[in-house]
Tab-separated table of C-alpha atoms in Angstrom:
chain	number	residue	atom	x	y	z
K	160	MET	CA	0.057	-0.287	-0.367
K	161	THR	CA	1.446	3.331	-0.900
K	162	SER	CA	0.897	6.060	1.828
K	163	GLY	CA	-1.957	8.002	1.900
K	164	THR	CA	-4.403	6.528	-0.510
K	165	GLN	CA	-6.394	4.069	0.544
K	166	VAL	CA	-6.138	0.815	-1.742
K	167	TRP	CA	-4.358	-2.368	-0.921
K	168	ASP	CA	-1.968	-2.866	-3.981
K	169	ARG	CA	1.148	-5.150	-2.577
K	170	LYS	CA	0.930	-8.981	-4.381
K	171	HIS	CA	3.361	-11.061	-2.855
K	172	LEU	CA	3.741	-11.909	1.233
K	173	ILE	CA	7.089	-13.378	1.380
K	174	SER	CA	8.561	-11.555	3.874
K	175	MET	CA	7.513	-10.171	7.075
K	176	SER	CA	10.261	-7.203	5.642
K	177	ASP	CA	7.568	-6.661	2.597
K	178	VAL	CA	4.459	-4.940	4.904
K	179	THR	CA	4.691	-1.958	6.671
K	180	ARG	CA	3.854	-0.876	9.976
K	181	ASP	CA	0.044	0.496	8.865
K	182	GLU	CA	-0.292	-2.481	6.440
K	183	ILE	CA	0.318	-4.516	9.317
K	184	GLY	CA	-2.039	-2.278	11.392
K	185	HIS	CA	-4.890	-3.371	8.514
K	186	ILE	CA	-4.440	-6.881	8.466
K	187	LEU	CA	-4.424	-7.575	12.417
K	188	GLU	CA	-7.605	-4.935	12.111
K	189	THR	CA	-9.160	-7.214	9.741
K	190	ALA	CA	-8.340	-10.327	11.153
K	191	ALA	CA	-10.168	-9.144	14.587
K	192	SER	CA	-12.974	-8.702	12.256
K	193	MET	CA	-12.612	-12.581	11.047
K	194	ARG	CA	-12.660	-13.412	14.383
K	195	GLU	CA	-16.523	-12.005	15.220
K	196	VAL	CA	-17.207	-14.290	11.590
K	197	ASN	CA	-15.596	-17.338	13.643
K	198	ARG	CA	-17.863	-16.779	16.210
K	199	ARG	CA	-21.256	-16.669	14.002
K	200	GLU	CA	-23.502	-19.865	14.313
K	201	ILE	CA	-22.945	-19.588	10.118
K	202	LYS	CA	-18.944	-19.440	9.526
K	203	LYS	CA	-18.879	-18.473	6.449
K	204	VAL	CA	-18.895	-14.840	3.854
K	205	PRO	CA	-18.900	-14.437	0.240
K	206	THR	CA	-16.131	-12.100	0.033
K	207	LEU	CA	-13.750	-14.479	-2.033
K	208	ARG	CA	-16.416	-16.239	-4.173
K	209	GLY	CA	-15.310	-17.629	-6.804
K	210	LYS	CA	-11.334	-16.976	-6.234
K	211	THR	CA	-9.479	-20.169	-6.319
K	212	VAL	CA	-6.812	-21.132	-3.497
K	213	ILE	CA	-3.834	-23.741	-3.948
K	214	ASN	CA	-2.540	-25.153	-0.787
K	215	LEU	CA	1.266	-26.307	-1.762
K	216	PHE	CA	2.688	-28.101	1.187
K	217	TYR	CA	6.234	-29.672	0.092
K	218	GLU	CA	6.843	-30.042	3.975
K	219	ASN	CA	4.754	-31.416	7.036
K	220	SER	CA	1.899	-29.659	8.710
K	221	THR	CA	-1.422	-29.388	10.985
K	222	ARG	CA	-1.690	-26.048	12.013
K	223	THR	CA	-0.494	-24.162	9.167
K	224	ARG	CA	-2.298	-26.326	6.685
K	225	THR	CA	-5.558	-26.507	8.157
K	226	SER	CA	-6.039	-22.914	9.091
K	227	PHE	CA	-5.294	-22.224	6.018
K	228	GLU	CA	-7.692	-24.551	4.041
K	229	LEU	CA	-9.970	-23.462	6.350
K	230	ALA	CA	-9.168	-19.509	6.253
K	231	GLY	CA	-10.431	-19.815	2.411
K	232	LYS	CA	-13.509	-21.806	3.309
K	233	ARG	CA	-14.439	-19.382	5.532
K	234	MET	CA	-14.089	-17.086	3.010
K	235	SER	CA	-15.837	-18.616	0.796
K	236	ALA	CA	-13.009	-19.372	-1.720
K	237	ASP	CA	-12.630	-22.670	-3.980
K	238	VAL	CA	-9.193	-24.722	-1.940
K	239	ILE	CA	-7.231	-27.087	-3.435
K	240	ASN	CA	-4.542	-29.487	-1.247
K	241	VAL	CA	-1.610	-30.934	-3.180
K	242	SER	CA	-0.177	-33.131	-1.131
K	243	VAL	CA	3.208	-33.419	-2.476
K	244	SER	CA	4.006	-37.276	-1.994
K	245	THR	CA	1.285	-38.269	-4.242
K	246	SER	CA	2.365	-35.272	-6.814
K	247	SER	CA	4.404	-35.329	-9.937
K	248	VAL	CA	7.100	-33.827	-7.531
K	249	ALA	CA	8.017	-37.420	-7.083
K	250	LYS	CA	8.227	-37.936	-10.569
K	251	GLY	CA	11.328	-35.521	-10.954
K	252	GLU	CA	9.592	-32.532	-12.050
K	253	THR	CA	10.691	-29.020	-11.026
K	254	LEU	CA	9.387	-26.685	-8.852
K	255	LEU	CA	9.039	-23.897	-11.231
K	256	ASP	CA	7.509	-26.244	-13.405
K	257	THR	CA	5.152	-27.612	-11.131
K	258	LEU	CA	3.893	-24.184	-10.391
K	259	GLU	CA	3.734	-22.832	-14.207
K	260	THR	CA	1.203	-26.231	-14.070
K	261	LEU	CA	-0.312	-25.028	-11.048
K	262	GLN	CA	-0.623	-21.694	-12.785
K	263	ALA	CA	-2.183	-22.804	-16.288
K	264	MET	CA	-5.391	-23.591	-14.449
K	265	THR	CA	-5.501	-19.958	-13.106
K	266	PRO	CA	-5.304	-19.358	-9.232
K	267	ASP	CA	-5.662	-16.750	-7.492
K	268	LEU	CA	-3.012	-17.523	-4.612
K	269	LEU	CA	-0.686	-19.886	-3.954
K	270	VAL	CA	0.253	-20.570	-0.591
K	271	LEU	CA	3.215	-22.792	-0.528
K	272	ARG	CA	5.533	-24.472	2.035
K	273	HIS	CA	8.827	-25.333	0.670
K	274	PRO	CA	12.014	-26.782	2.919
K	275	GLU	CA	14.485	-24.845	0.712
K	276	SER	CA	14.940	-20.669	1.955
K	277	GLY	CA	13.970	-17.882	-1.182
K	278	ALA	CA	11.872	-20.806	-2.776
K	279	HIS	CA	9.454	-18.115	-2.761
K	280	ALA	CA	11.555	-15.492	-3.673
K	281	PHE	CA	12.407	-16.747	-6.931
K	282	LEU	CA	9.013	-18.203	-7.371
K	283	SER	CA	7.165	-15.007	-7.065
K	284	ARG	CA	9.823	-13.274	-10.304
K	285	ASN	CA	8.930	-16.115	-12.229
K	286	LEU	CA	5.169	-16.000	-11.684
K	287	ASP	CA	2.178	-14.064	-11.742
K	288	THR	CA	0.057	-15.242	-9.214
K	289	SER	CA	0.238	-13.638	-6.112
K	290	ILE	CA	1.853	-15.788	-3.429
K	291	ILE	CA	2.023	-16.149	0.126
K	292	ASN	CA	5.101	-17.557	1.750
K	293	ALA	CA	3.753	-20.672	4.754
K	294	GLY	CA	6.722	-21.162	5.832
K	295	ASP	CA	10.135	-21.535	3.778
K	296	GLY	CA	13.173	-23.722	4.767
K	297	ARG	CA	14.853	-21.561	7.861
K	298	HIS	CA	13.824	-18.398	6.077
K	299	GLU	CA	10.593	-16.732	6.904
K	300	HIS	CA	7.063	-17.506	8.015
K	301	PRO	CA	5.021	-14.512	7.912
K	302	THR	CA	1.675	-15.098	8.831
K	303	GLN	CA	3.305	-17.079	11.845
K	304	SER	CA	4.935	-13.762	12.931
K	305	LEU	CA	0.854	-11.748	12.131
K	306	LEU	CA	-0.914	-14.238	14.332
K	307	ASP	CA	2.142	-13.973	17.232
K	308	ILE	CA	2.118	-10.092	16.846
K	309	LEU	CA	-2.231	-10.062	16.901
K	310	THR	CA	-1.885	-12.604	20.363
K	311	ILE	CA	0.545	-9.843	21.749
K	312	LYS	CA	-1.761	-7.365	20.644
K	313	ASP	CA	-4.345	-9.225	22.787
K	314	GLN	CA	-2.691	-9.719	25.620
K	315	LEU	CA	-1.235	-5.477	26.324
K	316	PRO	CA	-3.811	-4.331	28.887
K	317	LEU	CA	-2.898	-7.974	31.234
K	318	ILE	CA	0.822	-6.941	30.036
K	319	GLY	CA	0.377	-4.063	31.809
K	320	LYS	CA	1.688	-1.581	27.510
K	321	ARG	CA	-0.450	0.374	25.684
K	322	GLY	CA	1.503	-0.631	22.465
K	323	PHE	CA	4.257	-2.142	20.918
K	324	GLU	CA	6.835	0.064	21.669
K	325	GLY	CA	9.738	-0.843	23.985
K	326	LEU	CA	7.747	-3.862	24.522
K	327	LYS	CA	10.176	-6.470	25.000
K	328	VAL	CA	10.359	-9.897	24.282
K	329	ALA	CA	12.439	-13.241	24.416
K	330	ILE	CA	12.736	-15.244	22.039
K	331	CYS	CA	14.324	-18.719	22.796
K	332	GLY	CA	15.663	-22.011	22.030
K	333	ASP	CA	16.773	-22.982	18.702
K	334	LEU	CA	17.352	-19.645	16.418
K	335	LEU	CA	19.259	-21.266	13.732
K	336	ASN	CA	16.695	-23.222	12.132
K	337	SER	CA	13.835	-21.181	13.188
K	338	ARG	CA	12.252	-19.124	10.411
K	339	VAL	CA	9.592	-17.996	12.901
K	340	ALA	CA	12.116	-16.315	14.746
K	341	ARG	CA	13.133	-14.165	11.834
K	342	SER	CA	9.911	-13.407	10.694
K	343	ASN	CA	9.086	-12.255	14.356
K	344	ALA	CA	12.550	-10.267	14.399
K	345	ILE	CA	11.435	-8.763	11.328
K	346	GLY	CA	7.613	-7.862	12.094
K	347	LEU	CA	8.197	-6.904	15.897
K	348	LYS	CA	10.932	-4.457	14.967
K	349	THR	CA	8.904	-2.898	12.733
K	350	LEU	CA	6.465	-1.991	15.513
K	351	GLY	CA	9.019	-0.861	17.868
K	352	ALA	CA	9.274	-3.752	20.283
K	353	HIS	CA	12.962	-4.782	21.573
K	354	VAL	CA	13.430	-8.444	20.891
K	355	ARG	CA	16.234	-10.913	22.187
K	356	TRP	CA	17.435	-13.949	21.047
K	357	ILE	CA	18.375	-16.142	24.097
K	358	GLY	CA	19.595	-20.065	22.481
K	359	PRO	CA	23.322	-22.298	23.127
K	360	PRO	CA	25.378	-20.177	20.896
K	361	THR	CA	25.488	-23.685	18.951
K	362	LEU	CA	22.159	-22.500	17.587
K	363	ILE	CA	21.931	-18.719	17.080
K	364	PRO	CA	22.996	-18.087	13.786
K	365	ALA	CA	26.405	-16.000	13.350
K	366	GLN	CA	25.943	-12.024	12.938
K	367	ALA	CA	22.560	-12.558	14.498
K	368	GLU	CA	23.006	-8.946	16.396
K	369	GLU	CA	23.926	-7.151	12.938
K	370	ALA	CA	21.870	-8.831	10.628
K	371	PHE	CA	18.841	-9.067	12.463
K	372	GLY	CA	18.995	-5.896	14.773
K	373	VAL	CA	18.251	-8.200	18.033
K	374	GLU	CA	19.879	-8.607	21.607
K	375	VAL	CA	21.600	-12.172	22.058
K	376	PHE	CA	21.541	-13.833	25.249
K	377	HIS	CA	23.509	-16.954	26.302
K	378	ASP	CA	22.372	-17.372	29.757
K	379	MET	CA	18.519	-18.070	29.844
K	380	ASP	CA	18.295	-16.361	33.222
K	381	VAL	CA	19.988	-13.350	32.275
K	382	GLY	CA	18.291	-12.952	29.083
K	383	LEU	CA	14.706	-13.647	30.566
K	384	GLU	CA	14.934	-11.143	32.948
K	385	ASP	CA	11.962	-7.749	32.868
K	386	VAL	CA	11.335	-9.434	29.527
K	387	ASP	CA	7.079	-8.746	28.850
K	388	VAL	CA	6.653	-11.866	26.308
K	389	VAL	CA	8.802	-15.627	26.493
K	390	MET	CA	8.473	-16.834	23.344
K	391	ILE	CA	9.833	-20.277	23.027
K	392	LEU	CA	10.983	-22.402	19.804
K	393	ARG	CA	11.005	-26.163	18.922
K	394	LEU	CA	14.095	-27.828	19.319
K	395	GLN	CA	14.414	-28.400	15.206
K	396	ARG	CA	16.157	-32.160	15.576
K	397	GLU	CA	14.863	-32.693	11.418
K	398	ARG	CA	16.902	-30.439	10.083
K	399	MET	CA	19.588	-30.739	12.570
K	400	GLN	CA	22.675	-32.629	10.938
K	401	GLY	CA	25.447	-32.819	13.246
K	402	ALA	CA	25.932	-32.376	17.328
K	403	PHE	CA	24.032	-29.429	18.089
K	404	ILE	CA	23.306	-30.541	21.595
K	405	PRO	CA	24.962	-32.881	23.925
K	406	SER	CA	21.476	-34.337	24.636
K	407	VAL	CA	17.737	-33.555	25.206
K	408	ARG	CA	17.715	-33.791	28.535
K	409	GLU	CA	20.454	-31.464	28.926
K	410	TYR	CA	18.608	-29.103	26.731
K	411	PHE	CA	16.091	-28.843	29.074
K	412	GLU	CA	18.280	-28.697	32.258
K	413	PHE	CA	20.172	-25.560	30.170
K	414	TRP	CA	17.041	-23.742	27.819
K	415	GLY	CA	14.011	-25.608	28.671
K	416	LEU	CA	11.432	-22.920	29.890
K	417	ASN	CA	10.320	-23.588	33.242
K	418	ARG	CA	8.814	-22.043	36.461
K	419	GLN	CA	11.781	-20.651	37.603
K	420	ARG	CA	12.848	-18.954	35.144
K	421	LEU	CA	9.496	-17.542	33.916
K	422	ALA	CA	10.607	-15.505	37.219
K	423	LYS	CA	13.182	-13.924	35.920
K	424	ALA	CA	10.542	-12.331	33.411
K	425	GLN	CA	7.968	-9.078	34.485
K	426	PRO	CA	5.619	-10.929	37.044
K	427	ASN	CA	2.659	-10.490	33.821
K	428	ALA	CA	4.999	-12.159	30.921
K	429	ILE	CA	3.265	-14.127	28.502
K	430	VAL	CA	4.052	-17.066	27.813
K	431	MET	CA	3.946	-18.573	23.758
K	432	HIS	CA	4.925	-21.303	21.687
K	433	PRO	CA	4.410	-21.783	17.886
K	434	GLY	CA	4.121	-25.105	17.846
K	435	PRO	CA	4.251	-28.278	17.995
K	436	MET	CA	5.258	-28.357	20.595
K	437	ASN	CA	8.051	-31.025	22.467
K	438	ARG	CA	6.775	-31.064	26.208
K	439	GLY	CA	10.006	-31.587	28.506
K	440	VAL	CA	12.260	-30.851	25.834
K	441	GLU	CA	12.060	-27.056	25.262
K	442	ILE	CA	9.020	-25.847	27.232
K	443	ALA	CA	7.465	-28.003	30.861
K	444	SER	CA	4.363	-28.943	30.809
K	445	ASP	CA	3.044	-26.964	34.120
K	446	VAL	CA	4.355	-23.889	32.016
K	447	ALA	CA	2.576	-24.237	29.006
K	448	ASP	CA	-0.466	-25.654	29.997
K	449	ASP	CA	-0.405	-22.594	32.413
K	450	PRO	CA	-3.929	-20.654	32.006
K	451	GLU	CA	-2.737	-17.097	33.420
K	452	ARG	CA	0.744	-16.962	30.952
K	453	SER	CA	0.579	-19.944	28.660
K	454	VAL	CA	-1.401	-17.734	25.541
K	455	ILE	CA	-0.955	-20.430	23.036
K	456	ARG	CA	-4.272	-21.909	22.229
K	457	HIS	CA	-4.812	-18.105	21.319
K	458	GLN	CA	-2.711	-18.147	18.807
K	459	VAL	CA	-3.695	-21.771	17.244
K	460	GLY	CA	-7.492	-19.678	17.164
K	461	ASN	CA	-5.466	-16.143	15.926
K	462	GLY	CA	-3.482	-17.865	13.436
K	463	LEU	CA	-7.371	-19.004	12.314
K	464	ALA	CA	-8.204	-15.219	11.873
K	465	VAL	CA	-4.680	-13.652	10.484
K	466	ARG	CA	-4.858	-16.610	7.340
K	467	MET	CA	-8.428	-15.078	6.636
K	468	ALA	CA	-7.298	-11.280	6.975
K	469	VAL	CA	-4.106	-12.461	4.931
K	470	LEU	CA	-6.292	-14.338	2.005
K	471	TYR	CA	-8.736	-11.260	1.691
K	472	HIS	CA	-5.758	-8.749	1.274
K	473	PHE	CA	-4.043	-10.780	-0.974
K	474	ALA	CA	-6.710	-12.311	-2.787
K	475	GLY	CA	-7.982	-8.781	-3.928
K	476	SER	CA	-4.852	-7.331	-4.614
K	477	SER	CA	-3.901	-10.258	-7.640
K	478	VAL	CA	-7.758	-9.427	-9.009
K	479	ARG	CA	-6.225	-5.663	-9.695
K	480	LYS	CA	-3.072	-6.208	-10.459
K	481	GLY	CA	-3.385	-8.779	-13.160
E	11	MET	CA	-9.104	22.686	-2.937
E	12	PRO	CA	-9.655	24.594	-5.374
E	13	ASN	CA	-13.092	24.224	-7.941
E	14	GLN	CA	-14.615	22.003	-5.676
E	15	ARG	CA	-17.959	23.152	-4.367
E	16	GLU	CA	-19.847	21.881	-1.397
E	17	GLU	CA	-22.700	23.076	0.081
E	18	THR	CA	-24.465	21.614	3.244
E	19	LEU	CA	-27.642	19.681	3.213
E	20	LEU	CA	-28.397	19.755	6.550
E	21	THR	CA	-26.507	21.654	9.770
E	22	PRO	CA	-25.985	19.434	13.177
E	23	GLN	CA	-29.603	21.292	14.213
E	24	GLN	CA	-31.443	19.999	11.058
E	25	THR	CA	-29.923	16.851	11.355
E	26	ILE	CA	-31.377	15.928	15.103
E	27	GLU	CA	-34.614	17.215	14.064
E	28	THR	CA	-34.721	15.015	10.945
E	29	ILE	CA	-33.855	12.014	13.119
E	30	ASP	CA	-36.423	13.672	15.294
E	31	ASP	CA	-38.857	13.248	12.911
E	32	MET	CA	-38.092	9.753	11.575
E	33	ALA	CA	-38.135	8.560	14.973
E	34	LYS	CA	-41.856	9.349	15.446
E	35	ARG	CA	-42.866	8.451	12.054
E	36	ILE	CA	-41.348	4.790	12.756
E	37	HIS	CA	-42.882	4.804	16.941
E	38	ALA	CA	-46.445	5.687	15.358
E	39	ASP	CA	-46.017	2.616	13.215
E	40	ILE	CA	-44.742	0.027	16.056
E	41	THR	CA	-47.196	-2.405	17.108
E	42	ARG	CA	-44.292	-4.669	19.066
E	43	PRO	CA	-42.139	-3.111	20.562
E	44	GLU	CA	-40.604	-5.941	22.073
E	45	LYS	CA	-39.747	-7.347	18.791
E	46	ARG	CA	-37.964	-4.055	17.401
E	47	VAL	CA	-34.261	-4.199	16.910
E	48	VAL	CA	-31.911	-1.348	15.586
E	49	VAL	CA	-29.615	-2.348	13.014
E	50	GLY	CA	-27.046	0.469	12.042
E	51	ILE	CA	-24.697	-0.198	8.976
E	52	ARG	CA	-20.721	0.669	9.499
E	53	ARG	CA	-20.214	3.617	9.337
E	54	GLY	CA	-22.224	6.041	9.070
E	55	GLY	CA	-25.831	4.739	9.765
E	56	ALA	CA	-24.195	3.450	12.492
E	57	MET	CA	-24.226	7.059	14.243
E	58	VAL	CA	-28.143	7.759	13.286
E	59	ALA	CA	-28.944	4.299	14.188
E	60	GLU	CA	-27.732	5.641	17.948
E	61	MET	CA	-29.755	8.228	17.179
E	62	VAL	CA	-32.553	7.133	16.188
E	63	GLN	CA	-32.498	4.389	19.124
E	64	GLN	CA	-31.858	7.055	21.583
E	65	ARG	CA	-35.053	9.034	20.428
E	66	LEU	CA	-37.293	5.702	19.994
E	67	ASN	CA	-36.291	4.416	23.249
E	68	THR	CA	-37.898	8.003	24.698
E	69	LEU	CA	-41.042	7.816	23.077
E	70	LEU	CA	-41.503	3.810	23.147
E	71	GLY	CA	-40.037	4.056	27.432
E	72	ILE	CA	-38.383	0.562	27.144
E	73	GLU	CA	-34.971	0.319	25.310
E	74	LEU	CA	-34.802	-1.238	22.036
E	75	PRO	CA	-31.680	-3.680	21.058
E	76	ILE	CA	-29.195	-2.168	18.607
E	77	GLY	CA	-26.965	-3.584	16.571
E	78	TYR	CA	-23.721	-2.919	13.604
E	79	LEU	CA	-23.263	-4.563	10.391
E	80	ASP	CA	-20.043	-3.682	8.618
E	81	ILE	CA	-20.626	-5.088	5.016
E	82	THR	CA	-16.920	-4.956	3.859
E	83	PHE	CA	-17.222	-8.817	3.617
E	84	TYR	CA	-20.345	-8.783	1.481
E	85	ARG	CA	-19.356	-6.097	-1.227
E	86	ASP	CA	-19.912	-6.891	-4.647
E	87	ASP	CA	-16.772	-4.764	-6.107
E	88	LEU	CA	-13.725	-6.873	-4.582
E	89	ASP	CA	-12.690	-7.657	-8.285
E	90	THR	CA	-13.205	-4.250	-9.404
E	91	VAL	CA	-12.263	-1.397	-6.456
E	92	GLY	CA	-10.051	-4.555	-4.323
E	93	PRO	CA	-9.610	-5.206	-1.106
E	94	ASN	CA	-11.199	-2.386	1.753
E	95	PRO	CA	-8.073	-1.745	3.705
E	96	VAL	CA	-9.851	-0.885	6.390
E	97	VAL	CA	-11.938	-3.530	7.828
E	98	GLY	CA	-14.668	-2.843	10.955
E	99	ALA	CA	-16.739	-5.588	12.947
E	100	THR	CA	-19.824	-6.145	13.060
E	101	ASP	CA	-21.722	-6.329	16.067
E	102	LEU	CA	-25.224	-8.465	16.283
E	103	THR	CA	-25.219	-10.236	19.577
E	104	MET	CA	-28.656	-10.955	20.074
E	105	ASN	CA	-30.984	-13.218	18.344
E	106	ILE	CA	-32.383	-11.590	15.055
E	107	ASP	CA	-34.867	-14.873	14.828
E	108	ASP	CA	-39.030	-13.566	13.958
E	109	GLN	CA	-37.734	-10.047	15.075
E	110	ARG	CA	-38.667	-7.234	13.103
E	111	ILE	CA	-35.317	-4.625	11.919
E	112	ILE	CA	-35.303	-1.310	11.811
E	113	LEU	CA	-32.293	-1.163	9.396
E	114	VAL	CA	-30.283	1.990	9.140
E	115	ASP	CA	-28.214	4.085	6.987
E	116	ASP	CA	-27.125	7.423	6.055
E	117	VAL	CA	-27.161	8.358	2.738
E	118	LEU	CA	-28.954	5.639	-0.062
E	119	PHE	CA	-27.480	5.770	-3.344
E	120	SER	CA	-27.043	2.969	-5.921
E	121	GLY	CA	-28.985	-0.094	-3.354
E	122	ARG	CA	-25.904	-2.209	-3.202
E	123	THR	CA	-24.700	-1.225	0.495
E	124	ILE	CA	-28.263	-2.385	1.012
E	125	ARG	CA	-28.362	-5.553	-0.524
E	126	ALA	CA	-24.764	-6.313	1.075
E	127	ALA	CA	-26.546	-5.937	4.352
E	128	LEU	CA	-29.664	-7.767	3.372
E	129	ASN	CA	-27.426	-10.780	3.217
E	130	ALA	CA	-25.403	-9.834	5.933
E	131	LEU	CA	-28.505	-9.884	8.707
E	132	PHE	CA	-29.437	-13.205	7.089
E	133	ASP	CA	-26.461	-15.068	7.683
E	134	TYR	CA	-27.135	-14.074	11.394
E	135	GLY	CA	-30.933	-15.197	11.611
E	136	ARG	CA	-34.253	-14.557	10.152
E	137	PRO	CA	-36.122	-11.107	10.845
E	138	GLU	CA	-39.526	-10.973	10.481
E	139	ILE	CA	-39.711	-7.583	9.130
E	140	VAL	CA	-37.047	-5.835	7.862
E	141	ASP	CA	-37.901	-2.021	7.324
E	142	LEU	CA	-35.709	0.612	5.823
E	143	MET	CA	-34.370	3.669	6.786
E	144	VAL	CA	-31.796	6.519	5.725
E	145	LEU	CA	-31.030	9.859	6.446
E	146	VAL	CA	-30.718	11.171	3.035
E	147	ASP	CA	-31.910	9.446	-0.216
E	148	ARG	CA	-29.826	10.753	-3.362
E	149	GLY	CA	-31.857	8.465	-5.460
E	150	GLY	CA	-29.867	7.232	-8.331
E	151	ARG	CA	-30.892	3.399	-7.755
E	152	GLN	CA	-29.474	0.391	-9.888
E	153	LEU	CA	-31.458	-2.562	-7.758
E	154	PRO	CA	-34.685	-2.459	-6.614
E	155	ILE	CA	-34.714	-1.296	-2.906
E	156	GLN	CA	-36.695	1.418	-1.704
E	157	PRO	CA	-36.246	2.675	1.600
E	158	ASP	CA	-39.352	3.106	4.473
E	159	TYR	CA	-38.324	5.593	6.303
E	160	VAL	CA	-36.668	8.465	4.602
E	161	GLY	CA	-35.432	11.941	6.194
E	162	LYS	CA	-34.574	13.874	3.228
E	163	VAL	CA	-34.616	13.672	-0.591
E	164	VAL	CA	-31.756	14.845	-2.870
E	165	LYS	CA	-31.823	14.759	-6.107
E	166	THR	CA	-29.143	14.810	-8.212
E	167	GLU	CA	-28.315	14.330	-11.895
E	168	GLU	CA	-27.234	10.913	-13.620
E	169	ASN	CA	-23.242	10.760	-13.658
E	170	SER	CA	-22.803	13.989	-11.781
E	171	ARG	CA	-19.478	13.875	-10.402
E	172	GLU	CA	-20.512	14.256	-6.263
E	173	SER	CA	-20.495	13.469	-2.616
E	174	ILE	CA	-22.730	13.422	-0.256
E	175	LYS	CA	-21.097	12.257	3.272
E	176	LEU	CA	-22.478	12.606	7.102
E	177	VAL	CA	-20.013	14.062	8.640
E	178	LYS	CA	-18.926	13.979	12.431
E	179	SER	CA	-17.330	16.835	13.625
E	180	GLY	CA	-14.826	16.971	16.955
E	181	ASP	CA	-17.690	17.876	18.892
E	182	GLU	CA	-19.957	14.591	18.107
E	183	LYS	CA	-22.143	17.209	15.661
E	184	LEU	CA	-23.536	15.139	12.689
E	185	THR	CA	-23.398	17.691	9.225
E	186	VAL	CA	-24.688	16.213	5.809
E	187	VAL	CA	-22.270	17.657	3.452
E	188	ARG	CA	-22.490	17.647	-0.919
E	189	ARG	CA	-19.349	18.137	-2.424
E	190	PHE	CA	-19.101	18.603	-6.455
E	191	LEU	CA	-16.128	16.631	-7.693
């Protein structure tokens, strides 16, 4: 969106660095209205009638794929899920060829998850269809960041803050493999929050401070001091080739979020996790299930509303941009 | 701005009087007040709806339920004008099944907003009656929709480039302004 005009003209959602502070605000406002739709008896609005959304997931997913599918259906779009194991990828087709084949069927939006970082950016330069990034390797996962931002915004009164300016957010654990951490660092900083990354040196990308503008801590007890939001990441063992941690038990000992560690944060600090959770690895069960502090289930509900808002804004823009 | 003419169609005082007058006419037609629900269309209609509801409350001696519709998700122009960056929230917490709705908007023009509002309303339930009340009817209908209560009729030429808007000033006063673009 260009400033001063009331038109949405952004076509792709690849990275959180693509969206302005205003655009984040608009998506969150729309998402809040979508929550009202999700509470109705008839959970369907005709907004995207006649539009086609293709969900293409090259990696496993439960919540993201389901919520994108449901989001499209509740907006009356036609949603197709392409499962990669049964597709022609198994027959050796390249990614671009697969996507060009799908594009020939004139969808309005392609929702894509792919294990290669940068796959979406490459495709957006070679395809006309709007592309929504549902996760690309270790690079970004913008809709997760938007739903996390909405969840934090909902909790601001409880945290005792009026806005994101000066809010202290700690993102903890396996930062090396986390696209959620990267998208959130960018998105939260756009809104004026301070972001800390806390994890073992082997699981923090090199030059994180310079590249992402975050404060890096290797001691969790020190890093959690005074933070308003504690975001715990899943230990992504499937992306690890080599010894990054001595053992899962030792990881929990030093990097797992338990009650004592949470006590270092602000008294009203909230606990988040993008899921799926590994209980007893990065987070203790009693913390994850604490109704006073944990907002993990709210994140899932907000995920649906945010994806509805994203489909609404981006499906409309694709029409006008051809 | 140069070359832009503007005239006031209803001053704040005239807006109040017009709404008072419409409330009296609606009141005269009400036979089952316990079934009446006021629903305003965001954003202009919501402001008018609040004023009408307050007047009717006084006249009837009971408090009528009030709700608000945002019709963005029901518009038919996503393909031509694109998504609206700002979407408001619908707030209809009461059961509207079998109720008698007074649907309120500020300016009636093509009728497309009302079409969208009726579709939205029927996703919430099956009202017995829907009456339409508008503060200003500027003509130019493109759909078979007619209001039951009109505050002021304004004649506009077909293809004339003008806008008629309800404007809220800093001191909460409502004015209807006509602008020739």
